[in-house]
Amino acid sequence: MALPLRSVCGACRLARRGFPGVWGPALGKARPLTGGGRNASTSSFDIVIVGGGIVGLASARALILKHPTLSIGVVEKEKDLAVHQTGHNSGVIHSGIYYKPESLKAKLCVQGAALIYEYCNQKRIPYNQCGKLIVAVEQEEIPRLKALYERGLQNGVQGLRLIHQEDIKKKEPYCRGLMAIDCPYTGIVDYRKVALSFAQDFQEAGGSILTNFEVNDIEMAKESSSKSKDGTNYPIVITNTKGEEIQCQYVVTCAGLYSDRISELSGCNPDPRIVPFRGDYLVLKPEKCYLVKGNIYPVPDSRFPFLGVHFTPRMDGNIWLGPNAVLAFKREGYRPFDFSTRDVMEIIINSGLIKLVLQNFSYGANEMYKACFLNATVKHLQKFIPEITVSDILRGPTGVRAQALDQNGNLVEDFVFDAGVGDIGNHILHVRNAPSPAATSSLAISEMIADEVQQRFKL
């Protein structure tokens, strides 16, 4: 069940301390269980958020600010927060131009970008509103570029304009192109810093974060164990891989690469399935970074599912080139030869991957080829900046995108938020598909989730 968009301000409160892996005030460092603290078998919260990425942390913050009298906890399987999609993305603050008008992505990205800029200003988190050019280098791309421009206007993206060769050169002196969309509202930021700031806000408001807590089961509690000493009902039991338990009234899952598995653990619908796509970046050598000032993107081809290789400046001064998009053979497969038999079998048997491959065979083969041979990627990059050569680039970092795929082999284009089913369904809300631009949209997503939690759970 896709949830409707609602705009709110959100956040809830959590005040349970002393759990192994609870983060203290110094973000990024877990502290051990201290004397007098609560252990796993006795810890209970009003609301638990599963997942310590940027969407989970933004949602926790929103809930505790909206409901300061509730106890709220975040559980994260890693020892640190925001280390997967949040910590491996390009860092772009997207404007919202690409997404289907009236979709959640379109609405939440435009709202979220404004909120991210406002939040960074309030918290003095560095960012750079460096802008973006979406560049047509061939005549046949111009109609698609103009259609994309019209879509951006429909979505309410600020400051868009169509520019020609001479104005392209003014903004990007080394970039060639026939026509481009100038997106001045696009920026860059370190999203892990933003996520950790959300976590700090959450903790300062009374929330607790439990790291090294990999969820293994979510189920209804036995009646005899579902009440705390003060008689409050905690009908949900969350168990980790070590056999430790916490109890709560309500659950919000923001599990990224594992969102389908977590849904299935709770007895809810596993579809849409998550298929991991690895994105490899190249990096310009420092002496060549002068070639790129802002983001430079190709005109997307609607026949294929991804935006294409682009030029992205980083807050540290580096320039990333990419990413490509190739199937990962492990959900956290950051290296080309990372492999998980379970992950591969789930993808083949339970998702529509085979249909996706058949529908996009030439695209996939080309992406694999470019991943193996730098010359092929450089040839593509030279369409935009002819001066770049193979000797100017190095292999860079890698990310893995959690992409939802339906049984017909279609990539799920919009954000998906599901309620649970059965007895547990009245106590759980799942974030099922939140790839890019989820980081840009995180504050807007969190407001929507806080509103839905209030409405659904009658807080």
Short mmCIF file of C-alpha atoms in Angstrom, two decimals:
data_model
loop_
_atom_site.label_atom_id
_atom_site.label_comp_id
_atom_site.label_asym_id
_atom_site.label_seq_id
_atom_site.Cartn_x
_atom_site.Cartn_y
_atom_site.Cartn_z
CA MET A 1 0.00 0.00 0.00
CA ALA A 2 1.71 3.19 -1.14
CA LEU A 3 1.23 5.93 1.40
CA PRO A 4 -0.04 9.39 0.48
CA LEU A 5 2.14 12.43 0.80
CA ARG A 6 1.55 14.44 3.93
CA SER A 7 3.66 17.40 4.98
CA VAL A 8 4.50 17.64 8.66
CA CYS A 9 7.34 18.42 10.97
CA GLY A 10 8.32 15.34 12.89
CA ALA A 11 10.10 13.46 15.57
CA CYS A 12 9.76 11.37 18.62
CA ARG A 13 11.62 10.85 21.85
CA LEU A 14 13.56 7.97 23.32
CA ALA A 15 15.29 7.76 26.63
CA ARG A 16 16.62 4.26 27.21
CA ARG A 17 20.34 4.07 27.99
CA GLY A 18 22.97 1.49 28.83
CA PHE A 19 22.53 -0.96 25.93
CA PRO A 20 25.61 -2.55 24.34
CA GLY A 21 26.48 -0.38 21.38
CA VAL A 22 24.40 2.63 22.44
CA TRP A 23 25.95 5.74 20.98
CA GLY A 24 26.95 8.40 23.44
CA PRO A 25 27.16 12.13 22.76
CA ALA A 26 30.35 11.67 20.72
CA LEU A 27 28.82 10.56 17.43
CA GLY A 28 30.42 7.65 15.70
CA LYS A 29 31.69 5.91 18.84
CA ALA A 30 29.77 3.16 20.58
CA ARG A 31 30.15 2.81 24.32
CA PRO A 32 29.88 -0.43 26.31
CA LEU A 33 27.11 -1.39 28.72
CA THR A 34 27.50 0.50 31.97
CA GLY A 35 26.46 -0.48 35.47
CA GLY A 36 22.76 -0.05 36.12
CA GLY A 37 21.90 0.03 32.39
CA ARG A 38 19.14 -1.91 30.71
CA ASN A 39 20.03 -5.18 29.02
CA ALA A 40 18.55 -6.53 25.81
CA SER A 41 15.91 -8.65 27.49
CA THR A 42 14.42 -5.71 29.41
CA SER A 43 14.81 -2.79 26.98
CA SER A 44 11.53 -1.39 25.71
CA PHE A 45 10.56 1.60 23.60
CA ASP A 46 7.41 3.16 22.28
CA ILE A 47 8.83 3.26 18.74
CA VAL A 48 11.85 1.54 17.19
CA ILE A 49 13.35 2.58 13.86
CA VAL A 50 15.26 -0.21 12.12
CA GLY A 51 18.16 1.22 10.10
CA GLY A 52 20.74 3.90 10.86
CA GLY A 53 21.08 5.45 7.42
CA ILE A 54 20.06 8.99 6.57
CA VAL A 55 16.36 8.15 6.09
CA GLY A 56 16.13 6.22 9.36
CA LEU A 57 17.96 8.91 11.32
CA ALA A 58 15.93 11.74 9.77
CA SER A 59 12.74 9.84 10.63
CA ALA A 60 13.88 9.23 14.21
CA ARG A 61 14.68 12.92 14.58
CA ALA A 62 11.32 13.93 13.12
CA LEU A 63 9.42 11.59 15.42
CA ILE A 64 11.15 12.68 18.61
CA LEU A 65 10.66 16.35 17.85
CA LYS A 66 6.98 15.74 17.16
CA HIS A 67 6.39 13.41 20.14
CA PRO A 68 8.89 14.35 22.86
CA THR A 69 7.14 12.28 25.55
CA LEU A 70 7.61 8.97 23.72
CA SER A 71 10.61 6.69 24.05
CA ILE A 72 12.19 6.05 20.67
CA GLY A 73 15.15 3.94 19.61
CA VAL A 74 17.16 3.35 16.46
CA VAL A 75 18.79 -0.04 15.85
CA GLU A 76 21.63 -0.40 13.35
CA LYS A 77 23.48 -3.58 12.43
CA GLU A 78 26.86 -1.88 11.85
CA LYS A 79 29.09 -0.44 14.56
CA ASP A 80 28.79 3.00 12.96
CA LEU A 81 25.95 4.93 11.37
CA ALA A 82 25.34 5.86 7.74
CA VAL A 83 28.04 3.62 6.30
CA HIS A 84 26.24 2.06 3.33
CA GLN A 85 24.15 4.02 0.80
CA THR A 86 24.41 7.24 2.83
CA GLY A 87 28.18 6.98 3.05
CA HIS A 88 28.79 5.82 -0.52
CA ASN A 89 26.73 8.19 -2.67
CA SER A 90 27.85 11.06 -4.89
CA GLY A 91 26.80 13.75 -2.42
CA VAL A 92 24.58 15.61 -4.89
CA ILE A 93 21.71 17.75 -3.60
CA HIS A 94 19.30 17.01 -6.44
CA SER A 95 16.90 19.64 -7.76
CA GLY A 96 14.02 17.28 -8.64
CA ILE A 97 14.04 17.68 -12.41
CA TYR A 98 14.09 14.02 -13.44
CA TYR A 99 11.07 12.58 -11.71
CA LYS A 100 7.55 12.02 -12.95
CA PRO A 101 5.34 14.99 -12.06
CA GLU A 102 3.13 14.39 -9.01
CA SER A 103 5.24 11.38 -7.97
CA LEU A 104 6.57 11.13 -4.43
CA LYS A 105 10.10 11.47 -5.76
CA ALA A 106 9.26 14.73 -7.54
CA LYS A 107 7.43 16.26 -4.58
CA LEU A 108 9.78 15.07 -1.84
CA CYS A 109 12.96 15.89 -3.74
CA VAL A 110 11.96 19.50 -4.39
CA GLN A 111 10.78 19.91 -0.79
CA GLY A 112 13.76 18.00 0.56
CA ALA A 113 16.37 20.05 -1.26
CA ALA A 114 15.00 23.24 0.26
CA LEU A 115 14.97 21.62 3.71
CA ILE A 116 18.53 20.29 3.34
CA TYR A 117 19.87 23.74 2.43
CA GLU A 118 17.98 25.28 5.35
CA TYR A 119 19.20 22.59 7.76
CA CYS A 120 22.82 22.91 6.64
CA ASN A 121 22.65 26.66 7.14
CA GLN A 122 21.23 26.21 10.64
CA LYS A 123 23.84 23.60 11.61
CA ARG A 124 26.71 25.20 9.72
CA ILE A 125 27.31 22.05 7.71
CA PRO A 126 29.41 22.95 4.64
CA TYR A 127 27.80 22.61 1.23
CA ASN A 128 28.33 24.09 -2.22
CA GLN A 129 25.42 25.13 -4.41
CA CYS A 130 27.57 24.68 -7.49
CA GLY A 131 24.75 24.00 -9.94
CA LYS A 132 24.39 21.43 -12.69
CA LEU A 133 24.34 21.35 -16.46
CA ILE A 134 22.41 18.59 -18.26
CA VAL A 135 24.13 18.68 -21.62
CA ALA A 136 22.99 17.56 -25.07
CA VAL A 137 25.99 16.74 -27.25
CA GLU A 138 24.02 15.33 -30.22
CA GLN A 139 21.12 16.81 -32.17
CA GLU A 140 18.86 13.83 -31.43
CA GLU A 141 19.20 14.53 -27.69
CA ILE A 142 17.71 18.03 -27.92
CA PRO A 143 14.02 17.00 -27.98
CA ARG A 144 14.59 14.85 -24.87
CA LEU A 145 16.41 17.74 -23.22
CA LYS A 146 13.51 20.12 -23.90
CA ALA A 147 11.02 17.57 -22.58
CA LEU A 148 13.11 17.21 -19.42
CA TYR A 149 13.14 20.99 -19.02
CA GLU A 150 9.33 21.06 -19.20
CA ARG A 151 9.17 18.29 -16.61
CA GLY A 152 11.40 20.30 -14.28
CA LEU A 153 9.10 23.29 -14.62
CA GLN A 154 6.10 21.08 -13.80
CA ASN A 155 7.91 19.85 -10.69
CA GLY A 156 8.54 23.40 -9.48
CA VAL A 157 12.35 23.25 -9.73
CA GLN A 158 13.81 26.68 -9.11
CA GLY A 159 15.85 28.70 -11.61
CA LEU A 160 15.83 26.34 -14.60
CA ARG A 161 16.79 27.73 -18.00
CA LEU A 162 17.79 26.37 -21.40
CA ILE A 163 21.19 27.61 -22.56
CA HIS A 164 23.25 27.23 -25.75
CA GLN A 165 26.90 26.72 -26.59
CA GLU A 166 28.19 30.13 -25.62
CA ASP A 167 26.51 30.04 -22.18
CA ILE A 168 27.65 26.45 -21.60
CA LYS A 169 31.22 27.68 -22.08
CA LYS A 170 30.67 30.52 -19.62
CA LYS A 171 29.67 28.07 -16.89
CA GLU A 172 31.91 25.14 -17.86
CA PRO A 173 34.78 26.38 -20.05
CA TYR A 174 36.01 22.89 -20.96
CA CYS A 175 32.59 21.36 -21.67
CA ARG A 176 31.25 21.01 -25.21
CA GLY A 177 27.55 20.78 -25.98
CA LEU A 178 24.83 22.02 -28.28
CA MET A 179 22.28 22.88 -25.61
CA ALA A 180 21.94 22.38 -21.86
CA ILE A 181 19.59 22.79 -18.95
CA ASP A 182 21.14 25.03 -16.32
CA CYS A 183 20.04 23.83 -12.85
CA PRO A 184 21.49 26.41 -10.45
CA TYR A 185 19.71 24.92 -7.42
CA THR A 186 21.70 21.67 -7.53
CA GLY A 187 24.47 21.40 -4.94
CA ILE A 188 26.83 19.05 -3.16
CA VAL A 189 27.22 18.07 0.50
CA ASP A 190 28.69 15.28 2.62
CA TYR A 191 25.53 13.33 3.44
CA ARG A 192 27.21 11.30 6.17
CA LYS A 193 27.88 14.53 8.06
CA VAL A 194 24.23 15.46 7.61
CA ALA A 195 23.10 12.04 8.84
CA LEU A 196 25.33 12.20 11.90
CA SER A 197 23.93 15.63 12.67
CA PHE A 198 20.43 14.13 12.53
CA ALA A 199 21.62 11.48 14.97
CA GLN A 200 22.98 14.12 17.32
CA ASP A 201 19.70 16.05 17.22
CA PHE A 202 17.86 12.81 17.99
CA GLN A 203 20.04 11.96 20.96
CA GLU A 204 19.98 15.47 22.37
CA ALA A 205 16.17 15.24 22.30
CA GLY A 206 16.33 12.04 24.37
CA GLY A 207 16.65 9.32 21.74
CA SER A 208 18.87 6.24 21.93
CA ILE A 209 20.83 4.58 19.14
CA LEU A 210 21.75 0.91 19.40
CA THR A 211 24.56 -0.16 17.08
CA ASN A 212 25.86 -3.69 16.45
CA PHE A 213 22.21 -4.78 16.53
CA GLU A 214 21.48 -6.81 13.40
CA VAL A 215 17.78 -7.61 13.32
CA ASN A 216 17.05 -11.32 12.94
CA ASP A 217 13.33 -11.43 13.74
CA ILE A 218 10.33 -9.18 14.33
CA GLU A 219 7.30 -10.87 15.87
CA MET A 220 4.41 -10.44 18.24
CA ALA A 221 5.33 -10.90 21.89
CA LYS A 222 3.81 -13.64 24.00
CA GLU A 223 1.06 -12.14 26.11
CA SER A 224 2.80 -12.90 29.39
CA SER A 225 5.93 -10.97 28.36
CA SER A 226 4.39 -8.04 26.53
CA LYS A 227 3.99 -5.69 29.46
CA SER A 228 6.57 -3.67 31.31
CA LYS A 229 6.52 -3.19 35.08
CA ASP A 230 4.26 -0.16 34.72
CA GLY A 231 1.76 -2.19 32.70
CA THR A 232 2.40 -0.53 29.33
CA ASN A 233 1.90 -2.83 26.37
CA TYR A 234 4.93 -3.67 24.23
CA PRO A 235 3.48 -6.18 21.77
CA ILE A 236 6.42 -6.34 19.33
CA VAL A 237 9.65 -8.23 20.02
CA ILE A 238 12.73 -7.45 17.90
CA THR A 239 15.50 -10.04 18.16
CA ASN A 240 19.05 -9.64 16.86
CA THR A 241 21.49 -12.25 15.57
CA LYS A 242 22.98 -12.62 19.07
CA GLY A 243 19.61 -13.55 20.55
CA GLU A 244 19.19 -10.21 22.33
CA GLU A 245 15.69 -8.75 22.41
CA ILE A 246 14.02 -5.38 22.69
CA GLN A 247 10.29 -4.74 22.92
CA CYS A 248 8.25 -1.90 21.52
CA GLN A 249 4.79 -0.74 20.58
CA TYR A 250 5.52 0.30 17.00
CA VAL A 251 8.22 -0.24 14.36
CA VAL A 252 9.35 1.82 11.38
CA THR A 253 11.81 0.04 9.08
CA CYS A 254 14.30 1.97 6.94
CA ALA A 255 16.56 -0.94 6.07
CA GLY A 256 17.83 0.05 2.62
CA LEU A 257 19.55 -2.93 1.00
CA TYR A 258 17.66 -5.27 3.34
CA SER A 259 14.22 -3.66 3.25
CA ASP A 260 12.57 -6.67 1.58
CA ARG A 261 14.15 -9.14 4.02
CA ILE A 262 13.14 -7.10 7.04
CA SER A 263 9.59 -6.90 5.71
CA GLU A 264 9.54 -10.65 5.21
CA LEU A 265 10.96 -11.24 8.72
CA SER A 266 8.00 -9.38 10.15
CA GLY A 267 5.55 -11.53 8.21
CA CYS A 268 4.81 -8.79 5.69
CA ASN A 269 5.00 -8.79 1.90
CA PRO A 270 8.56 -9.29 0.59
CA ASP A 271 7.73 -7.62 -2.75
CA PRO A 272 9.08 -5.51 -4.27
CA ARG A 273 12.42 -7.32 -4.03
CA ILE A 274 15.67 -5.43 -3.66
CA VAL A 275 18.28 -5.94 -6.37
CA PRO A 276 21.71 -4.41 -5.61
CA PHE A 277 23.44 -2.45 -8.36
CA ARG A 278 27.09 -1.56 -7.92
CA GLY A 279 28.19 1.87 -9.12
CA ASP A 280 31.92 2.35 -9.72
CA TYR A 281 33.36 5.86 -9.78
CA LEU A 282 36.50 7.16 -11.40
CA VAL A 283 38.38 10.14 -9.96
CA LEU A 284 40.13 12.94 -11.82
CA LYS A 285 43.73 13.40 -10.82
CA PRO A 286 44.13 16.55 -8.69
CA GLU A 287 46.03 18.43 -11.38
CA LYS A 288 43.07 17.97 -13.76
CA CYS A 289 40.25 19.04 -11.41
CA TYR A 290 40.23 22.50 -13.02
CA LEU A 291 38.40 20.91 -15.97
CA VAL A 292 35.12 20.70 -14.00
CA LYS A 293 33.42 23.43 -11.97
CA GLY A 294 29.95 22.03 -11.23
CA ASN A 295 27.91 18.92 -11.94
CA ILE A 296 27.78 17.89 -15.61
CA TYR A 297 25.19 15.26 -16.54
CA PRO A 298 24.20 13.64 -19.85
CA VAL A 299 20.65 13.75 -21.15
CA PRO A 300 19.02 10.61 -19.72
CA ASP A 301 17.68 8.04 -22.15
CA SER A 302 14.21 6.92 -21.10
CA ARG A 303 14.83 3.48 -22.65
CA PHE A 304 17.34 2.72 -19.91
CA PRO A 305 16.91 2.83 -16.14
CA PHE A 306 19.84 4.98 -14.94
CA LEU A 307 21.01 8.57 -15.47
CA GLY A 308 24.37 7.76 -17.07
CA VAL A 309 27.95 8.62 -16.17
CA HIS A 310 28.36 12.20 -14.98
CA PHE A 311 30.91 14.62 -13.51
CA THR A 312 30.46 15.41 -9.82
CA PRO A 313 32.59 17.76 -7.71
CA ARG A 314 33.05 16.73 -4.09
CA MET A 315 33.30 18.75 -0.91
CA ASP A 316 36.93 17.68 -0.51
CA GLY A 317 37.83 19.16 -3.90
CA ASN A 318 37.95 15.89 -5.82
CA ILE A 319 35.98 15.28 -9.00
CA TRP A 320 34.13 11.96 -9.31
CA LEU A 321 33.27 10.54 -12.72
CA GLY A 322 30.44 8.05 -12.80
CA PRO A 323 28.90 5.90 -11.65
CA ASN A 324 28.25 3.03 -13.98
CA ALA A 325 25.49 0.58 -13.04
CA VAL A 326 26.26 -3.13 -12.92
CA LEU A 327 24.56 -5.93 -11.04
CA ALA A 328 26.21 -6.62 -7.67
CA PHE A 329 26.46 -10.26 -6.62
CA LYS A 330 26.20 -9.36 -2.96
CA ARG A 331 23.99 -6.82 -1.20
CA GLU A 332 27.03 -5.06 0.18
CA GLY A 333 29.22 -6.00 -2.77
CA TYR A 334 31.51 -3.01 -3.04
CA ARG A 335 34.22 -4.99 -4.83
CA PRO A 336 33.80 -6.59 -8.28
CA PHE A 337 34.32 -10.14 -7.01
CA ASP A 338 32.22 -9.91 -3.84
CA PHE A 339 29.75 -12.79 -3.97
CA SER A 340 26.97 -14.17 -1.79
CA THR A 341 25.24 -17.37 -2.84
CA ARG A 342 22.16 -16.45 -0.84
CA ASP A 343 21.91 -12.98 -2.35
CA VAL A 344 22.36 -14.25 -5.91
CA MET A 345 19.83 -17.06 -5.53
CA GLU A 346 17.26 -14.68 -4.03
CA ILE A 347 17.73 -12.25 -6.94
CA ILE A 348 17.39 -14.96 -9.59
CA ILE A 349 14.50 -16.88 -8.03
CA ASN A 350 12.40 -14.21 -6.36
CA SER A 351 12.82 -11.06 -8.44
CA GLY A 352 12.14 -10.15 -12.05
CA LEU A 353 15.87 -9.83 -12.78
CA ILE A 354 15.89 -12.17 -15.78
CA LYS A 355 13.18 -10.10 -17.44
CA LEU A 356 15.11 -6.90 -16.64
CA VAL A 357 18.28 -8.33 -18.20
CA LEU A 358 16.45 -9.39 -21.35
CA GLN A 359 14.74 -6.00 -21.66
CA ASN A 360 18.00 -4.05 -21.20
CA PHE A 361 20.62 -6.49 -22.48
CA SER A 362 22.55 -4.04 -24.64
CA TYR A 363 22.61 -1.44 -21.88
CA GLY A 364 23.80 -3.96 -19.30
CA ALA A 365 26.47 -5.37 -21.58
CA ASN A 366 27.75 -1.86 -22.30
CA GLU A 367 27.89 -1.05 -18.59
CA MET A 368 29.85 -4.24 -17.91
CA TYR A 369 32.25 -3.41 -20.72
CA LYS A 370 32.84 0.11 -19.39
CA ALA A 371 33.39 -1.30 -15.90
CA CYS A 372 36.21 -3.49 -17.23
CA PHE A 373 37.85 -1.11 -19.70
CA LEU A 374 38.67 2.46 -18.74
CA ASN A 375 39.10 3.46 -22.37
CA ALA A 376 35.40 2.87 -22.99
CA THR A 377 34.39 5.13 -20.09
CA VAL A 378 36.87 7.82 -21.09
CA LYS A 379 35.52 7.78 -24.65
CA HIS A 380 32.08 8.56 -23.23
CA LEU A 381 33.44 11.31 -20.96
CA GLN A 382 35.26 12.91 -23.90
CA LYS A 383 31.90 13.65 -25.52
CA PHE A 384 31.54 16.32 -22.85
CA ILE A 385 35.13 17.26 -22.00
CA PRO A 386 37.44 16.30 -24.90
CA GLU A 387 40.61 17.17 -22.95
CA ILE A 388 40.21 14.20 -20.57
CA THR A 389 42.52 11.24 -21.28
CA VAL A 390 43.01 7.84 -19.68
CA SER A 391 46.14 9.13 -17.94
CA ASP A 392 44.03 11.79 -16.18
CA ILE A 393 41.86 9.38 -14.18
CA LEU A 394 42.15 6.86 -11.38
CA ARG A 395 39.76 4.18 -10.19
CA GLY A 396 37.76 5.57 -7.30
CA PRO A 397 35.19 4.53 -4.69
CA THR A 398 32.16 2.32 -5.18
CA GLY A 399 28.59 2.40 -3.95
CA VAL A 400 25.73 -0.09 -3.99
CA ARG A 401 22.23 1.10 -4.81
CA ALA A 402 19.24 -0.71 -3.28
CA GLN A 403 16.84 -0.80 -6.19
CA ALA A 404 13.38 -2.30 -5.89
CA LEU A 405 12.36 -4.57 -8.77
CA ASP A 406 8.91 -5.95 -9.47
CA GLN A 407 8.11 -9.45 -10.73
CA ASN A 408 7.81 -8.19 -14.32
CA GLY A 409 11.38 -6.95 -14.37
CA ASN A 410 10.49 -3.29 -13.99
CA LEU A 411 12.57 -1.04 -11.78
CA VAL A 412 10.24 0.55 -9.23
CA GLU A 413 10.65 4.22 -10.07
CA ASP A 414 8.98 5.88 -7.10
CA PHE A 415 9.52 5.73 -3.36
CA VAL A 416 7.44 2.96 -1.81
CA PHE A 417 6.11 2.93 1.76
CA ASP A 418 4.09 -0.08 2.95
CA ALA A 419 2.00 -0.86 5.98
CA GLY A 420 2.35 -4.31 7.47
CA VAL A 421 -0.17 -7.16 7.32
CA GLY A 422 -1.86 -9.33 9.92
CA ASP A 423 -1.69 -8.67 13.65
CA ILE A 424 1.76 -7.17 13.36
CA GLY A 425 0.62 -4.95 10.52
CA ASN A 426 -1.14 -2.58 12.89
CA HIS A 427 2.20 -1.87 14.56
CA ILE A 428 4.64 -1.56 11.66
CA LEU A 429 5.48 0.73 8.74
CA HIS A 430 8.03 -0.19 6.07
CA VAL A 431 10.13 2.09 3.84
CA ARG A 432 10.40 -0.32 0.91
CA ASN A 433 12.14 1.61 -1.86
CA ALA A 434 14.18 4.73 -1.17
CA PRO A 435 17.13 5.00 -3.57
CA SER A 436 18.36 8.31 -4.99
CA PRO A 437 17.18 11.02 -4.39
CA ALA A 438 16.41 9.70 -0.88
CA ALA A 439 19.33 11.55 0.72
CA THR A 440 18.22 14.85 -0.80
CA SER A 441 14.62 14.05 0.17
CA SER A 442 15.40 12.71 3.67
CA LEU A 443 13.93 15.58 5.68
CA ALA A 444 10.78 15.67 3.53
CA ILE A 445 10.49 11.86 3.75
CA SER A 446 10.85 12.07 7.52
CA GLU A 447 8.03 14.60 7.77
CA MET A 448 5.78 12.32 5.73
CA ILE A 449 6.70 9.29 7.85
CA ALA A 450 6.12 11.18 11.10
CA ASP A 451 2.70 12.21 9.85
CA GLU A 452 1.84 8.69 8.71
CA VAL A 453 3.02 7.20 12.02
CA GLN A 454 0.82 9.64 13.92
CA GLN A 455 -2.20 8.89 11.74
CA ARG A 456 -1.74 5.13 11.50
CA PHE A 457 -0.74 4.46 15.10
CA LYS A 458 -3.04 7.16 16.54
CA LEU A 459 -0.31 8.74 18.64
#
